[in-house]
Amino acid sequence: MKRPPRQDEMRLWGMVTATVKAKPTRKAAGWTAKAEKSLVQPTTLQPMAPLLVDPKSIKPAHAQRPAGPLEGIEPNRKRKIVREHTPLAARLDLHGLDQDRARPMLEAFLRRAWEDGHRAALVITGKGKVGMGVLRTRTPEWLAGPALRDIVAGVSPADKRHGGDGALYVALKRRPPKI
């Protein structure tokens, strides 16, 4: 059953309909078939200029997207991490570090974990004094940055037994096989 529109929706719809003007019909605009035929001009095809860009150098649209916030870890994968079906052998505790030392340590740690073949890591940031610590706030930004974008698949808050709000699960992408 369809619900009636809310008051804010009706107000928005009123603003939209106030700005829309009806398209004039041909008769109202004084058009005739003769006038319409005179407007149609035959077109000639012009030869196309040669392509100056190598098609192989064009990146697909998904590769050109700007680095934005990371998505959360897929629900089934997060469940496996929480229940430790996917081992959390890679753990990093950033307590006591300032952000200038924490960022390179985080990047080096995750690169090493990815190269060792780990699929998940636990990064402990702490909550901070008021619950919004600098490391807790900045770590997701660092994980979404260009330095780690190619190895990090997703980030989610950790379960209570792994640190709760003061820790993050980091899902790592599969490492391509060595040739």
PDB file of C-alpha atoms in Angstrom, residues 12-155:
ATOM      1  CA  LEU A  12       9.753  20.105  -2.184  1.00  0.00           C
ATOM      2  CA  TRP A  13       7.386  18.923  -4.935  1.00  0.00           C
ATOM      3  CA  GLY A  14       5.704  22.346  -4.902  1.00  0.00           C
ATOM      4  CA  MET A  15       9.076  24.045  -5.432  1.00  0.00           C
ATOM      5  CA  VAL A  16       9.853  21.725  -8.360  1.00  0.00           C
ATOM      6  CA  THR A  17       6.520  22.181 -10.089  1.00  0.00           C
ATOM      7  CA  ALA A  18       6.717  25.978  -9.676  1.00  0.00           C
ATOM      8  CA  THR A  19       9.901  26.075 -11.759  1.00  0.00           C
ATOM      9  CA  VAL A  20       8.700  23.768 -14.560  1.00  0.00           C
ATOM     10  CA  LYS A  21       7.100  25.266 -17.661  1.00  0.00           C
ATOM     11  CA  ALA A  22       5.003  23.288 -20.125  1.00  0.00           C
ATOM     12  CA  LYS A  23       6.550  22.607 -23.510  1.00  0.00           C
ATOM     13  CA  PRO A  24       4.605  24.467 -26.209  1.00  0.00           C
ATOM     14  CA  THR A  25       2.871  22.277 -28.764  1.00  0.00           C
ATOM     15  CA  ARG A  26       3.517  22.742 -32.467  1.00  0.00           C
ATOM     16  CA  LYS A  27       0.079  24.195 -33.090  1.00  0.00           C
ATOM     17  CA  ALA A  28       0.365  26.656 -30.212  1.00  0.00           C
ATOM     18  CA  ALA A  29       3.751  27.824 -31.460  1.00  0.00           C
ATOM     19  CA  GLY A  30       2.383  28.401 -34.993  1.00  0.00           C
ATOM     20  CA  TRP A  31       4.360  25.612 -36.645  1.00  0.00           C
ATOM     21  CA  THR A  32       3.437  24.238 -40.009  1.00  0.00           C
ATOM     22  CA  ALA A  33       4.702  21.176 -41.801  1.00  0.00           C
ATOM     23  CA  LYS A  34       6.296  23.428 -44.449  1.00  0.00           C
ATOM     24  CA  ALA A  35       8.202  25.444 -41.817  1.00  0.00           C
ATOM     25  CA  GLU A  36       9.318  22.232 -40.080  1.00  0.00           C
ATOM     26  CA  LYS A  37      10.665  20.766 -43.348  1.00  0.00           C
ATOM     27  CA  SER A  38      12.636  23.919 -44.070  1.00  0.00           C
ATOM     28  CA  LEU A  39      14.425  23.595 -40.730  1.00  0.00           C
ATOM     29  CA  VAL A  40      15.799  20.160 -41.571  1.00  0.00           C
ATOM     30  CA  GLN A  41      19.216  20.472 -43.198  1.00  0.00           C
ATOM     31  CA  PRO A  42      20.896  17.522 -44.862  1.00  0.00           C
ATOM     32  CA  THR A  43      24.123  16.630 -43.083  1.00  0.00           C
ATOM     33  CA  THR A  44      27.264  15.370 -44.685  1.00  0.00           C
ATOM     34  CA  LEU A  45      29.615  13.051 -42.881  1.00  0.00           C
ATOM     35  CA  GLN A  46      33.034  14.484 -42.196  1.00  0.00           C
ATOM     36  CA  PRO A  47      36.030  12.170 -42.002  1.00  0.00           C
ATOM     37  CA  MET A  48      37.110  11.537 -38.403  1.00  0.00           C
ATOM     38  CA  ALA A  49      40.462  12.760 -37.176  1.00  0.00           C
ATOM     39  CA  PRO A  50      42.956  10.033 -36.300  1.00  0.00           C
ATOM     40  CA  LEU A  51      43.042   8.855 -32.682  1.00  0.00           C
ATOM     41  CA  LEU A  52      46.059  10.407 -30.991  1.00  0.00           C
ATOM     42  CA  VAL A  53      45.767   8.464 -27.729  1.00  0.00           C
ATOM     43  CA  ASP A  54      46.857   4.857 -27.404  1.00  0.00           C
ATOM     44  CA  PRO A  55      43.723   2.920 -26.318  1.00  0.00           C
ATOM     45  CA  LYS A  56      45.875   0.719 -24.055  1.00  0.00           C
ATOM     46  CA  SER A  57      46.920   3.754 -22.007  1.00  0.00           C
ATOM     47  CA  ILE A  58      43.333   4.650 -21.081  1.00  0.00           C
ATOM     48  CA  LYS A  59      42.487   3.390 -17.604  1.00  0.00           C
ATOM     49  CA  PRO A  60      39.050   1.920 -16.900  1.00  0.00           C
ATOM     50  CA  ALA A  61      36.584   4.149 -15.025  1.00  0.00           C
ATOM     51  CA  HIS A  62      36.891   2.187 -11.780  1.00  0.00           C
ATOM     52  CA  ALA A  63      40.677   2.738 -11.757  1.00  0.00           C
ATOM     53  CA  GLN A  64      40.284   6.514 -12.207  1.00  0.00           C
ATOM     54  CA  ARG A  65      38.058   7.108  -9.206  1.00  0.00           C
ATOM     55  CA  PRO A  66      39.561   9.375  -6.571  1.00  0.00           C
ATOM     56  CA  ALA A  67      40.597   7.962  -3.246  1.00  0.00           C
ATOM     57  CA  GLY A  68      37.673   8.345  -0.897  1.00  0.00           C
ATOM     58  CA  PRO A  69      36.614   6.710   2.318  1.00  0.00           C
ATOM     59  CA  LEU A  70      37.042   2.962   2.375  1.00  0.00           C
ATOM     60  CA  GLU A  71      34.068   0.683   2.411  1.00  0.00           C
ATOM     61  CA  GLY A  72      33.372  -1.529   5.380  1.00  0.00           C
ATOM     62  CA  ILE A  73      34.415  -5.141   5.354  1.00  0.00           C
ATOM     63  CA  GLU A  74      31.927  -7.511   3.729  1.00  0.00           C
ATOM     64  CA  PRO A  75      29.607  -8.985   6.405  1.00  0.00           C
ATOM     65  CA  ASN A  76      30.599 -12.637   5.857  1.00  0.00           C
ATOM     66  CA  ARG A  77      34.286 -11.776   5.865  1.00  0.00           C
ATOM     67  CA  LYS A  78      33.935  -9.680   9.021  1.00  0.00           C
ATOM     68  CA  ARG A  79      32.097 -12.541  10.738  1.00  0.00           C
ATOM     69  CA  LYS A  80      35.006 -14.861   9.923  1.00  0.00           C
ATOM     70  CA  ILE A  81      37.486 -12.336  11.330  1.00  0.00           C
ATOM     71  CA  VAL A  82      35.474 -11.815  14.536  1.00  0.00           C
ATOM     72  CA  ARG A  83      35.134 -15.565  15.101  1.00  0.00           C
ATOM     73  CA  GLU A  84      38.821 -15.943  14.219  1.00  0.00           C
ATOM     74  CA  HIS A  85      38.169 -18.314  11.306  1.00  0.00           C
ATOM     75  CA  THR A  86      40.420 -15.877   9.451  1.00  0.00           C
ATOM     76  CA  PRO A  87      43.468 -15.600  11.717  1.00  0.00           C
ATOM     77  CA  LEU A  88      44.462 -12.237  13.153  1.00  0.00           C
ATOM     78  CA  ALA A  89      48.185 -12.959  13.376  1.00  0.00           C
ATOM     79  CA  ALA A  90      49.020  -9.409  12.249  1.00  0.00           C
ATOM     80  CA  ARG A  91      48.409  -6.981  15.150  1.00  0.00           C
ATOM     81  CA  LEU A  92      49.674  -3.451  15.598  1.00  0.00           C
ATOM     82  CA  ASP A  93      49.278  -1.365  18.757  1.00  0.00           C
ATOM     83  CA  LEU A  94      49.644   2.376  18.149  1.00  0.00           C
ATOM     84  CA  HIS A  95      49.159   3.405  21.806  1.00  0.00           C
ATOM     85  CA  GLY A  96      51.578   6.082  22.910  1.00  0.00           C
ATOM     86  CA  LEU A  97      52.584   7.180  19.416  1.00  0.00           C
ATOM     87  CA  ASP A  98      51.980  10.571  17.899  1.00  0.00           C
ATOM     88  CA  GLN A  99      50.536  10.774  14.390  1.00  0.00           C
ATOM     89  CA  ASP A 100      53.902  11.603  12.808  1.00  0.00           C
ATOM     90  CA  ARG A 101      55.350   8.272  13.975  1.00  0.00           C
ATOM     91  CA  ALA A 102      52.118   6.252  13.780  1.00  0.00           C
ATOM     92  CA  ARG A 103      51.415   6.750  10.063  1.00  0.00           C
ATOM     93  CA  PRO A 104      54.721   5.388   8.662  1.00  0.00           C
ATOM     94  CA  MET A 105      54.607   2.557  11.191  1.00  0.00           C
ATOM     95  CA  LEU A 106      51.052   1.664  10.090  1.00  0.00           C
ATOM     96  CA  GLU A 107      51.973   1.761   6.393  1.00  0.00           C
ATOM     97  CA  ALA A 108      55.089  -0.386   6.874  1.00  0.00           C
ATOM     98  CA  PHE A 109      53.203  -2.853   9.088  1.00  0.00           C
ATOM     99  CA  LEU A 110      50.350  -3.357   6.612  1.00  0.00           C
ATOM    100  CA  ARG A 111      52.731  -3.676   3.631  1.00  0.00           C
ATOM    101  CA  ARG A 112      54.695  -6.349   5.505  1.00  0.00           C
ATOM    102  CA  ALA A 113      51.487  -8.164   6.558  1.00  0.00           C
ATOM    103  CA  TRP A 114      50.226  -8.112   2.962  1.00  0.00           C
ATOM    104  CA  GLU A 115      53.559  -9.384   1.619  1.00  0.00           C
ATOM    105  CA  ASP A 116      53.505 -12.186   4.212  1.00  0.00           C
ATOM    106  CA  GLY A 117      50.116 -13.253   2.836  1.00  0.00           C
ATOM    107  CA  HIS A 118      47.891 -12.167   5.733  1.00  0.00           C
ATOM    108  CA  ARG A 119      44.281 -11.441   4.771  1.00  0.00           C
ATOM    109  CA  ALA A 120      43.308  -9.484   7.902  1.00  0.00           C
ATOM    110  CA  ALA A 121      45.010  -7.332  10.493  1.00  0.00           C
ATOM    111  CA  LEU A 122      44.045  -5.752  13.795  1.00  0.00           C
ATOM    112  CA  VAL A 123      45.118  -2.151  14.342  1.00  0.00           C
ATOM    113  CA  ILE A 124      44.696  -0.885  17.910  1.00  0.00           C
ATOM    114  CA  THR A 125      44.420   2.900  18.036  1.00  0.00           C
ATOM    115  CA  GLY A 126      42.896   3.486  21.455  1.00  0.00           C
ATOM    116  CA  LYS A 127      39.867   5.660  22.092  1.00  0.00           C
ATOM    117  CA  GLY A 128      41.587   8.839  23.162  1.00  0.00           C
ATOM    118  CA  LYS A 129      40.807  10.864  26.258  1.00  0.00           C
ATOM    119  CA  VAL A 130      37.335  12.014  25.228  1.00  0.00           C
ATOM    120  CA  GLY A 131      36.535   9.150  22.867  1.00  0.00           C
ATOM    121  CA  MET A 132      37.730  10.956  19.734  1.00  0.00           C
ATOM    122  CA  GLY A 133      41.475  10.434  19.799  1.00  0.00           C
ATOM    123  CA  VAL A 134      43.711  11.681  17.004  1.00  0.00           C
ATOM    124  CA  LEU A 135      44.859   8.201  15.963  1.00  0.00           C
ATOM    125  CA  ARG A 136      41.322   6.839  16.097  1.00  0.00           C
ATOM    126  CA  THR A 137      40.147   9.618  13.780  1.00  0.00           C
ATOM    127  CA  ARG A 138      43.105   9.694  11.384  1.00  0.00           C
ATOM    128  CA  THR A 139      43.755   5.956  10.906  1.00  0.00           C
ATOM    129  CA  PRO A 140      40.764   5.383   8.538  1.00  0.00           C
ATOM    130  CA  GLU A 141      41.955   8.378   6.472  1.00  0.00           C
ATOM    131  CA  TRP A 142      45.455   6.898   6.223  1.00  0.00           C
ATOM    132  CA  LEU A 143      44.069   3.497   5.239  1.00  0.00           C
ATOM    133  CA  ALA A 144      42.075   5.109   2.401  1.00  0.00           C
ATOM    134  CA  GLY A 145      45.073   7.115   1.191  1.00  0.00           C
ATOM    135  CA  PRO A 146      47.060   6.365  -1.944  1.00  0.00           C
ATOM    136  CA  ALA A 147      49.893   4.642  -0.056  1.00  0.00           C
ATOM    137  CA  LEU A 148      47.647   1.789   1.143  1.00  0.00           C
ATOM    138  CA  ARG A 149      44.716   1.910  -1.287  1.00  0.00           C
ATOM    139  CA  ASP A 150      46.129  -0.927  -3.410  1.00  0.00           C
ATOM    140  CA  ILE A 151      46.352  -3.408  -0.510  1.00  0.00           C
ATOM    141  CA  VAL A 152      43.451  -2.489   1.829  1.00  0.00           C
ATOM    142  CA  ALA A 153      40.060  -3.980   0.923  1.00  0.00           C
ATOM    143  CA  GLY A 154      38.007  -2.558   3.792  1.00  0.00           C
ATOM    144  CA  VAL A 155      37.953  -1.331   7.379  1.00  0.00           C
TER     145      VAL A 155
END
